[in-house]
């Protein structure tokens, strides 16, 4: 059990609602894992298999961006330097063992993230117990946020650990560590670089400088070790296609699992992609302006950090699995926010964000229920219309963002 120095002030007991929400997240994640295992077995180890093939290509002197696992149309998407992390996958020469390695590393990262959150809560005077530590481990490892990355063998759990340590380091004024970790996450997935907005607001100049040097240094090292051609390919083909391919041309289909504000705009407005980008930024900017206006309490700082990640997920056309990255500020707020409207909205938003349900699941469920055609038809049509505009997890993200704003604007809130 992780330990930390006890707080001087009387400890506050964790609320039952906090534990219940974490438990619901774990339960929905386990259901998702079982459902995917039974209905989409090809998803098991999908990402770790791609990492394995990229590692093999690196060792063989091949272009890591032009190879894919046999029978799969999935390709490596990270900068050249990151491929070094997957050399152990290639050395074992087995997709099953590579998935096992990735899973062990993901479990270790989840435990590490839980330790960071647990200690951060103790420093803040929360009387967390063994039950809370177990819930935190389970939430980071197998919740609805984590199910897809876990079964795919992805690196999202690693990024979550980097974000948790980064946020915690920033709170403890260890800016160099925070900057290096955020930059490391951004090297892999790019979009975590948006946390730089929060670093600028905190005036964490050392963190900003270290982040820039770490990011540029990683890219430069990759070019030196593997030649400039791979790095040029990464920027000119891989990085551009990575996000362009997730954008929306025309009206989104109800079955598509990529969401965010651009999906809503594409479904509701007939405007071009550049216009949607500008509108997305214009809609989200006021939220961040409110969150960044006052950061004089820990609660407001955690709300601003959480809101920054949520706004990033809403702005970019991403899948719901990246919500795991905001585990640290979300957990702190869940444990520390007192009863009131901000907490209520946050709880409802988090519960909605667990509903990683697509239109196809709704269609299957309605088909399994013996309903008259006059009832099932309109219900299915209504579901198709709703899912065309927004997916349930995104409704949760919007509510979480609103909750963050309520925390920032509540003058009576002193946590």
CSV table of C-alpha atoms in Angstrom, one decimal:
chain,number,residue,atom,x,y,z
A,1,UNK,CA,0.0,0.0,0.0
A,2,UNK,CA,1.4,3.4,-1.0
A,3,UNK,CA,2.1,5.8,1.9
A,4,UNK,CA,2.6,9.5,2.2
A,5,UNK,CA,3.0,11.9,5.1
A,6,UNK,CA,-0.2,12.5,6.9
A,7,UNK,CA,-1.9,15.9,6.5
A,8,UNK,CA,-1.8,18.3,9.5
A,9,UNK,CA,-5.5,19.1,9.1
A,10,UNK,CA,-8.3,16.6,10.0
A,11,UNK,CA,-8.8,14.2,7.1
A,12,UNK,CA,-12.1,14.2,5.2
A,13,UNK,CA,-13.8,10.9,4.5
A,14,UNK,CA,-14.3,9.9,0.9
A,15,UNK,CA,-17.9,10.2,-0.2
A,16,UNK,CA,-19.9,7.1,-1.1
A,17,UNK,CA,-20.9,8.7,-4.4
A,18,UNK,CA,-17.2,9.0,-5.4
A,19,UNK,CA,-16.6,5.3,-4.8
A,20,UNK,CA,-19.8,4.4,-6.5
A,21,UNK,CA,-18.9,6.3,-9.7
A,22,UNK,CA,-15.5,4.7,-9.8
A,23,UNK,CA,-17.1,1.3,-9.3
A,24,UNK,CA,-19.6,2.0,-12.1
A,25,UNK,CA,-16.7,3.0,-14.4
A,26,UNK,CA,-14.9,-0.3,-13.6
A,27,UNK,CA,-18.1,-2.3,-14.1
A,28,UNK,CA,-18.9,-0.7,-17.5
A,29,UNK,CA,-15.3,-1.2,-18.5
A,30,UNK,CA,-15.4,-4.9,-17.7
A,31,UNK,CA,-18.6,-5.3,-19.6
A,32,UNK,CA,-17.0,-3.6,-22.6
A,33,UNK,CA,-14.0,-5.9,-22.3
A,34,UNK,CA,-16.2,-9.0,-22.3
A,35,UNK,CA,-18.3,-7.8,-25.1
A,36,UNK,CA,-15.3,-7.0,-27.3
A,37,UNK,CA,-13.6,-10.3,-26.4
A,38,UNK,CA,-16.7,-12.2,-27.6
A,39,UNK,CA,-17.8,-10.1,-30.5
A,40,UNK,CA,-14.6,-8.6,-31.9
A,41,UNK,CA,-11.7,-11.0,-31.1
A,42,UNK,CA,-9.6,-9.3,-33.8
A,43,UNK,CA,-9.3,-6.3,-31.5
A,44,UNK,CA,-7.3,-8.3,-28.9
A,45,UNK,CA,-3.7,-7.3,-29.2
A,46,UNK,CA,-4.3,-5.2,-32.3
A,47,UNK,CA,-2.1,-2.3,-31.3
A,48,UNK,CA,0.6,-4.4,-29.8
A,49,UNK,CA,0.8,-6.3,-33.0
A,50,UNK,CA,1.3,-3.1,-34.9
A,51,UNK,CA,4.1,-2.2,-32.5
A,52,UNK,CA,5.6,-5.6,-32.9
A,53,UNK,CA,5.7,-5.2,-36.7
A,54,UNK,CA,7.2,-1.6,-36.4
A,55,UNK,CA,9.9,-2.9,-34.1
A,56,UNK,CA,10.7,-5.7,-36.6
A,57,UNK,CA,10.9,-3.2,-39.4
A,58,UNK,CA,13.2,-0.9,-37.5
A,59,UNK,CA,15.6,-3.8,-36.7
A,60,UNK,CA,15.5,-4.9,-40.4
A,61,UNK,CA,16.2,-1.4,-41.7
A,62,UNK,CA,12.7,-1.1,-43.3
A,63,UNK,CA,10.4,1.9,-43.4
A,64,UNK,CA,8.3,1.5,-40.2
A,65,UNK,CA,5.5,3.4,-41.8
A,66,UNK,CA,5.1,1.1,-44.8
A,67,UNK,CA,4.6,-2.2,-42.9
A,68,UNK,CA,1.6,-3.7,-41.2
A,69,UNK,CA,0.8,-7.0,-39.5
A,70,UNK,CA,-0.3,-9.8,-41.8
A,71,UNK,CA,-3.9,-9.5,-42.8
A,72,UNK,CA,-4.4,-6.2,-41.0
A,73,UNK,CA,-4.7,-2.7,-42.6
A,74,UNK,CA,-3.3,-0.9,-39.6
A,75,UNK,CA,0.0,1.1,-39.7
A,76,UNK,CA,2.4,2.6,-37.2
A,77,UNK,CA,1.7,6.2,-36.4
A,78,UNK,CA,4.4,7.4,-34.0
A,79,UNK,CA,7.7,9.4,-34.5
A,80,UNK,CA,10.7,7.3,-35.4
A,81,UNK,CA,12.4,7.7,-32.0
A,82,UNK,CA,9.3,6.2,-30.2
A,83,UNK,CA,9.8,2.9,-32.2
A,84,UNK,CA,12.7,2.1,-29.8
A,85,UNK,CA,10.2,1.4,-27.1
A,86,UNK,CA,8.9,-1.5,-29.1
A,87,UNK,CA,12.1,-3.2,-29.9
A,88,UNK,CA,11.4,-5.7,-27.0
A,89,UNK,CA,8.2,-6.6,-28.8
A,90,UNK,CA,10.1,-7.4,-31.9
A,91,UNK,CA,12.7,-9.4,-30.1
A,92,UNK,CA,10.2,-11.9,-28.7
A,93,UNK,CA,8.9,-12.5,-32.2
A,94,UNK,CA,5.4,-13.5,-31.1
A,95,UNK,CA,2.3,-11.4,-31.3
A,96,UNK,CA,0.9,-13.2,-28.2
A,97,UNK,CA,4.0,-12.5,-26.1
A,98,UNK,CA,4.1,-8.9,-27.4
A,99,UNK,CA,0.5,-8.5,-26.2
A,100,UNK,CA,1.4,-10.0,-22.9
A,101,UNK,CA,4.4,-7.6,-22.5
A,102,UNK,CA,2.2,-4.7,-23.4
A,103,UNK,CA,-0.5,-5.8,-20.9
A,104,UNK,CA,2.0,-6.2,-18.1
A,105,UNK,CA,3.4,-2.7,-18.8
A,106,UNK,CA,-0.2,-1.3,-18.9
A,107,UNK,CA,-0.9,-2.9,-15.5
A,108,UNK,CA,2.3,-1.5,-14.1
A,109,UNK,CA,1.4,2.0,-15.5
A,110,UNK,CA,-2.1,1.8,-14.0
A,111,UNK,CA,-0.8,0.9,-10.5
A,112,UNK,CA,1.7,3.7,-10.8
A,113,UNK,CA,-1.1,6.2,-11.8
A,114,UNK,CA,-3.2,5.0,-8.8
A,115,UNK,CA,-0.2,5.5,-6.5
A,116,UNK,CA,0.3,9.1,-7.7
A,117,UNK,CA,-3.4,9.9,-7.3
A,118,UNK,CA,-3.6,8.2,-3.9
A,119,UNK,CA,-0.7,10.2,-2.5
A,120,UNK,CA,-2.0,13.4,-4.0
A,121,UNK,CA,-5.3,12.9,-2.2
A,122,UNK,CA,-3.6,12.2,1.1
A,123,UNK,CA,-1.6,15.4,0.8
A,124,UNK,CA,-4.9,17.2,0.3
A,125,UNK,CA,-6.4,15.8,3.5
A,126,UNK,CA,-8.6,13.0,2.1
A,127,UNK,CA,-8.7,9.9,4.3
A,128,UNK,CA,-8.3,7.5,1.4
A,129,UNK,CA,-8.3,3.8,2.4
A,130,UNK,CA,-7.3,0.5,0.8
A,131,UNK,CA,-10.7,0.3,-0.9
A,132,UNK,CA,-10.0,3.7,-2.6
A,133,UNK,CA,-6.6,2.5,-3.8
A,134,UNK,CA,-8.2,-0.6,-5.2
A,135,UNK,CA,-10.9,1.4,-6.9
A,136,UNK,CA,-8.3,3.8,-8.4
A,137,UNK,CA,-6.2,0.9,-9.8
A,138,UNK,CA,-9.3,-0.7,-11.3
A,139,UNK,CA,-10.6,2.6,-12.7
A,140,UNK,CA,-7.3,3.4,-14.5
A,141,UNK,CA,-6.8,-0.2,-15.6
A,142,UNK,CA,-10.2,-1.5,-16.7
A,143,UNK,CA,-12.8,1.3,-16.6
A,144,UNK,CA,-14.9,2.3,-19.6
A,145,UNK,CA,-12.1,4.8,-20.5
A,146,UNK,CA,-9.5,2.1,-20.4
A,147,UNK,CA,-11.2,-1.0,-21.9
A,148,UNK,CA,-10.3,-0.4,-25.5
A,149,UNK,CA,-6.7,0.6,-24.9
A,150,UNK,CA,-6.3,-2.4,-22.6
A,151,UNK,CA,-7.7,-5.0,-25.0
A,152,UNK,CA,-5.9,-3.4,-28.0
A,153,UNK,CA,-2.6,-3.4,-26.2
A,154,UNK,CA,-2.2,0.4,-26.7
A,155,UNK,CA,0.0,2.9,-24.9
A,156,UNK,CA,-2.8,5.0,-23.5
A,157,UNK,CA,-2.1,3.7,-20.0
A,158,UNK,CA,1.5,4.9,-20.3
A,159,UNK,CA,0.3,8.4,-21.3
A,160,UNK,CA,-2.1,8.4,-18.4
A,161,UNK,CA,0.8,7.8,-16.0
A,162,UNK,CA,2.8,10.5,-17.7
A,163,UNK,CA,-0.1,13.0,-17.4
A,164,UNK,CA,-0.8,12.0,-13.7
A,165,UNK,CA,2.9,12.5,-12.7
A,166,UNK,CA,3.0,15.6,-14.8
A,167,UNK,CA,0.0,17.2,-13.2
A,168,UNK,CA,1.2,16.2,-9.7
A,169,UNK,CA,4.7,17.5,-10.4
A,170,UNK,CA,3.2,20.8,-11.6
A,171,UNK,CA,1.2,21.1,-8.3
A,172,UNK,CA,4.4,20.5,-6.4
A,173,UNK,CA,6.4,23.0,-8.5
A,174,UNK,CA,8.6,20.4,-10.1
A,175,UNK,CA,8.3,22.1,-13.4
A,176,UNK,CA,11.1,20.3,-15.2
A,177,UNK,CA,9.6,16.9,-14.5
A,178,UNK,CA,6.2,18.1,-15.6
A,179,UNK,CA,7.5,19.5,-18.9
A,180,UNK,CA,9.4,16.4,-19.8
A,181,UNK,CA,6.5,14.1,-19.1
A,182,UNK,CA,4.0,16.1,-21.0
A,183,UNK,CA,6.4,16.4,-23.9
A,184,UNK,CA,7.0,12.7,-23.9
A,185,UNK,CA,3.2,12.1,-24.1
A,186,UNK,CA,3.0,14.6,-27.0
A,187,UNK,CA,5.8,12.9,-28.9
A,188,UNK,CA,3.7,9.7,-29.0
A,189,UNK,CA,0.2,11.1,-29.6
A,190,UNK,CA,0.7,14.8,-30.6
A,191,UNK,CA,-2.6,16.1,-29.2
A,192,UNK,CA,-1.3,16.1,-25.6
A,193,UNK,CA,0.8,19.1,-26.6
A,194,UNK,CA,-2.4,21.1,-26.0
A,195,UNK,CA,-1.6,20.9,-22.3
A,196,UNK,CA,0.9,23.6,-23.1
A,197,UNK,CA,-2.0,26.0,-22.8
A,198,UNK,CA,-2.3,25.1,-19.2
A,199,UNK,CA,1.4,25.4,-18.6
A,200,UNK,CA,1.4,28.9,-20.1
A,201,UNK,CA,-1.5,29.9,-17.9
A,202,UNK,CA,0.3,28.6,-14.8
A,203,UNK,CA,3.3,30.6,-16.0
A,204,UNK,CA,5.4,27.4,-15.7
A,205,UNK,CA,8.1,28.8,-17.9
A,206,UNK,CA,10.6,26.1,-17.0
A,207,UNK,CA,8.1,23.4,-17.8
A,208,UNK,CA,7.4,25.0,-21.2
A,209,UNK,CA,11.1,25.3,-22.0
A,210,UNK,CA,11.8,21.7,-20.9
A,211,UNK,CA,8.8,20.5,-22.9
A,212,UNK,CA,9.9,22.2,-26.1
A,213,UNK,CA,13.5,21.0,-25.7
A,214,UNK,CA,12.3,17.4,-25.0
A,215,UNK,CA,9.9,17.3,-28.0
A,216,UNK,CA,12.4,18.8,-30.4
A,217,UNK,CA,15.2,16.7,-29.0
A,218,UNK,CA,13.2,13.5,-29.5
A,219,UNK,CA,12.4,14.4,-33.1
A,220,UNK,CA,16.0,15.4,-33.8
A,221,UNK,CA,17.4,12.2,-32.2
A,222,UNK,CA,15.1,10.1,-34.3
A,223,UNK,CA,16.4,11.9,-37.5
A,224,UNK,CA,20.0,11.3,-36.4
A,225,UNK,CA,19.6,7.7,-35.5
A,226,UNK,CA,17.4,6.6,-38.4
A,227,UNK,CA,18.0,9.2,-41.0
A,228,UNK,CA,16.0,12.3,-42.0
A,229,UNK,CA,13.8,10.5,-44.5
A,230,UNK,CA,11.7,8.7,-41.8
A,231,UNK,CA,11.1,11.9,-39.9
A,232,UNK,CA,10.1,13.7,-43.2
A,233,UNK,CA,7.7,10.8,-43.9
A,234,UNK,CA,6.2,11.1,-40.4
A,235,UNK,CA,5.5,14.8,-40.9
A,236,UNK,CA,4.4,14.8,-44.5
A,237,UNK,CA,2.3,11.7,-44.7
A,238,UNK,CA,1.7,10.1,-41.3
A,239,UNK,CA,0.9,13.1,-39.1
A,240,UNK,CA,-1.2,14.9,-41.7
A,241,UNK,CA,-3.2,11.7,-42.6
A,242,UNK,CA,-3.6,10.8,-38.9
A,243,UNK,CA,-6.0,13.7,-38.3
A,244,UNK,CA,-7.2,14.5,-41.8
A,245,UNK,CA,-8.5,11.0,-42.1
A,246,UNK,CA,-10.5,11.4,-38.9
A,247,UNK,CA,-12.2,14.6,-40.0
A,248,UNK,CA,-15.7,14.8,-41.4
A,249,UNK,CA,-16.6,15.3,-45.0
A,250,UNK,CA,-20.4,15.7,-45.3
A,251,UNK,CA,-22.8,14.4,-42.7
A,252,UNK,CA,-21.3,11.9,-40.3
A,253,UNK,CA,-22.8,8.3,-40.2
A,254,UNK,CA,-24.4,7.2,-37.0
A,255,UNK,CA,-22.1,4.2,-36.8
A,256,UNK,CA,-18.9,6.2,-36.8
A,257,UNK,CA,-17.1,6.2,-33.4
A,258,UNK,CA,-15.0,9.3,-33.9
A,259,UNK,CA,-16.7,12.3,-32.1
A,260,UNK,CA,-16.2,15.8,-30.8
A,261,UNK,CA,-17.5,19.2,-31.6
A,262,UNK,CA,-16.6,18.9,-35.3
A,263,UNK,CA,-19.0,16.0,-35.6
A,264,UNK,CA,-21.8,18.1,-34.1
A,265,UNK,CA,-21.0,20.9,-36.5
A,266,UNK,CA,-20.7,18.6,-39.5
A,267,UNK,CA,-24.1,17.1,-38.6
A,268,UNK,CA,-25.8,20.4,-38.0
A,269,UNK,CA,-24.1,22.9,-40.4
A,270,UNK,CA,-23.2,22.6,-44.1
A,271,UNK,CA,-19.8,24.3,-43.9
A,272,UNK,CA,-16.3,23.5,-45.0
A,273,UNK,CA,-13.7,21.7,-42.9
A,274,UNK,CA,-11.7,24.9,-42.3
A,275,UNK,CA,-14.8,26.8,-41.2
A,276,UNK,CA,-15.7,24.0,-38.8
A,277,UNK,CA,-12.2,24.2,-37.3
A,278,UNK,CA,-12.6,28.0,-36.7
A,279,UNK,CA,-16.1,27.5,-35.2
A,280,UNK,CA,-14.9,24.7,-32.9
A,281,UNK,CA,-12.1,26.9,-31.5
A,282,UNK,CA,-14.5,29.9,-31.2
A,283,UNK,CA,-17.0,27.8,-29.2
A,284,UNK,CA,-14.5,26.2,-26.9
A,285,UNK,CA,-12.3,29.3,-26.3
A,286,UNK,CA,-14.8,31.0,-23.9
A,287,UNK,CA,-14.9,27.9,-21.7
A,288,UNK,CA,-11.1,28.0,-21.3
A,289,UNK,CA,-11.2,31.7,-20.7
A,290,UNK,CA,-13.5,31.2,-17.7
A,291,UNK,CA,-11.4,28.3,-16.4
A,292,UNK,CA,-8.1,30.3,-16.7
A,293,UNK,CA,-9.5,33.5,-15.2
A,294,UNK,CA,-9.0,32.5,-11.6
A,295,UNK,CA,-6.8,29.6,-10.5
A,296,UNK,CA,-6.3,30.7,-6.9
A,297,UNK,CA,-7.5,27.4,-5.3
A,298,UNK,CA,-6.6,23.8,-5.8
A,299,UNK,CA,-10.2,23.1,-6.9
A,300,UNK,CA,-10.1,25.7,-9.6
A,301,UNK,CA,-6.6,24.6,-10.8
A,302,UNK,CA,-7.8,21.0,-11.1
A,303,UNK,CA,-10.9,22.1,-12.9
A,304,UNK,CA,-8.8,24.1,-15.3
A,305,UNK,CA,-6.5,21.2,-15.9
A,306,UNK,CA,-9.4,18.8,-16.4
A,307,UNK,CA,-11.2,21.3,-18.7
A,308,UNK,CA,-8.1,21.7,-20.8
A,309,UNK,CA,-7.9,18.0,-21.6
A,310,UNK,CA,-11.7,17.8,-22.1
A,311,UNK,CA,-11.6,20.8,-24.5
A,312,UNK,CA,-8.8,19.2,-26.4
A,313,UNK,CA,-10.8,15.9,-26.8
A,314,UNK,CA,-13.8,17.9,-27.9
A,315,UNK,CA,-11.8,20.0,-30.4
A,316,UNK,CA,-10.0,17.1,-32.1
A,317,UNK,CA,-11.8,14.3,-33.9
A,318,UNK,CA,-10.8,11.6,-31.4
A,319,UNK,CA,-12.2,8.4,-30.0
A,320,UNK,CA,-13.6,8.2,-26.4
A,321,UNK,CA,-10.7,6.1,-25.1
A,322,UNK,CA,-8.4,9.1,-24.6
A,323,UNK,CA,-10.6,10.3,-21.7
A,324,UNK,CA,-8.3,8.2,-19.5
A,325,UNK,CA,-5.7,10.9,-19.7
A,326,UNK,CA,-7.7,13.2,-17.3
A,327,UNK,CA,-7.8,10.6,-14.6
A,328,UNK,CA,-5.7,12.7,-12.2
A,329,UNK,CA,-7.6,16.0,-12.1
A,330,UNK,CA,-11.0,14.1,-12.3
A,331,UNK,CA,-10.2,11.9,-9.4
A,332,UNK,CA,-9.0,14.8,-7.2
A,333,UNK,CA,-12.3,16.7,-8.0
A,334,UNK,CA,-14.4,13.6,-7.4
A,335,UNK,CA,-12.9,13.1,-4.0
A,336,UNK,CA,-12.8,16.7,-2.9
A,337,UNK,CA,-15.7,18.6,-4.3
A,338,UNK,CA,-18.4,19.2,-1.7
A,339,UNK,CA,-22.1,18.6,-2.3
A,340,UNK,CA,-23.5,21.2,-4.7
A,341,UNK,CA,-24.4,21.9,-8.3
A,342,UNK,CA,-20.7,21.6,-9.6
A,343,UNK,CA,-20.4,18.2,-8.1
A,344,UNK,CA,-23.8,17.0,-9.3
A,345,UNK,CA,-23.1,18.0,-12.9
A,346,UNK,CA,-19.6,16.4,-12.7
A,347,UNK,CA,-21.1,13.1,-11.5
A,348,UNK,CA,-23.7,13.0,-14.2
A,349,UNK,CA,-21.2,13.9,-16.8
A,350,UNK,CA,-18.8,11.2,-15.7
A,351,UNK,CA,-21.6,8.6,-15.8
A,352,UNK,CA,-22.6,9.7,-19.3
A,353,UNK,CA,-19.0,9.5,-20.4
A,354,UNK,CA,-18.9,5.8,-19.4
A,355,UNK,CA,-21.6,5.0,-22.0
A,356,UNK,CA,-19.2,3.8,-24.7
A,357,UNK,CA,-22.2,2.6,-26.8
A,358,UNK,CA,-22.5,2.9,-30.6
A,359,UNK,CA,-25.5,2.9,-32.9
A,360,UNK,CA,-24.9,-0.7,-33.8
A,361,UNK,CA,-25.3,-1.8,-30.2
A,362,UNK,CA,-28.5,0.1,-30.0
A,363,UNK,CA,-29.7,-1.5,-33.2
A,364,UNK,CA,-28.8,-5.0,-32.0
A,365,UNK,CA,-30.5,-4.4,-28.6
A,366,UNK,CA,-33.8,-3.1,-30.2
A,367,UNK,CA,-33.7,-6.1,-32.6
A,368,UNK,CA,-33.5,-8.5,-29.7
A,369,UNK,CA,-36.5,-6.9,-27.9
A,370,UNK,CA,-39.9,-8.2,-29.2
A,371,UNK,CA,-41.4,-4.7,-30.0
A,372,UNK,CA,-44.0,-3.9,-32.5
A,373,UNK,CA,-42.7,-2.5,-35.8
A,374,UNK,CA,-44.6,0.7,-35.1
A,375,UNK,CA,-42.5,1.2,-32.0
A,376,UNK,CA,-39.1,-0.2,-32.9
A,377,UNK,CA,-39.0,1.6,-36.2
A,378,UNK,CA,-39.4,5.1,-34.8
A,379,UNK,CA,-37.1,4.3,-31.9
A,380,UNK,CA,-34.4,3.1,-34.3
A,381,UNK,CA,-34.8,6.2,-36.5
A,382,UNK,CA,-34.6,8.5,-33.4
A,383,UNK,CA,-31.4,6.7,-32.3
A,384,UNK,CA,-29.9,7.0,-35.7
A,385,UNK,CA,-30.6,10.8,-35.8
A,386,UNK,CA,-29.1,11.2,-32.3
A,387,UNK,CA,-26.0,9.1,-32.9
A,388,UNK,CA,-25.4,11.0,-36.1
A,389,UNK,CA,-25.0,14.2,-34.1
A,390,UNK,CA,-23.3,13.0,-30.9
A,391,UNK,CA,-22.3,9.9,-29.1
A,392,UNK,CA,-23.1,9.4,-25.4
A,393,UNK,CA,-19.5,9.7,-24.1
A,394,UNK,CA,-19.3,13.2,-25.8
A,395,UNK,CA,-22.5,14.3,-24.0
A,396,UNK,CA,-20.6,13.3,-20.8
A,397,UNK,CA,-17.5,15.4,-21.9
A,398,UNK,CA,-19.7,18.4,-22.4
A,399,UNK,CA,-21.2,18.0,-19.0
A,400,UNK,CA,-17.8,17.6,-17.4
A,401,UNK,CA,-16.6,20.8,-19.1
A,402,UNK,CA,-19.7,22.6,-17.8
A,403,UNK,CA,-18.9,21.3,-14.3
A,404,UNK,CA,-15.4,22.6,-14.5
A,405,UNK,CA,-16.8,26.0,-15.4
A,406,UNK,CA,-19.2,25.8,-12.4
A,407,UNK,CA,-16.2,25.1,-10.2
A,408,UNK,CA,-14.3,28.0,-11.6
A,409,UNK,CA,-17.3,30.4,-11.1
A,410,UNK,CA,-18.4,29.3,-7.6
A,411,UNK,CA,-17.1,32.0,-5.3
A,412,UNK,CA,-18.1,30.0,-2.2
A,413,UNK,CA,-16.0,27.0,-3.3
A,414,UNK,CA,-12.7,27.0,-1.3
A,415,UNK,CA,-11.3,23.5,-2.0
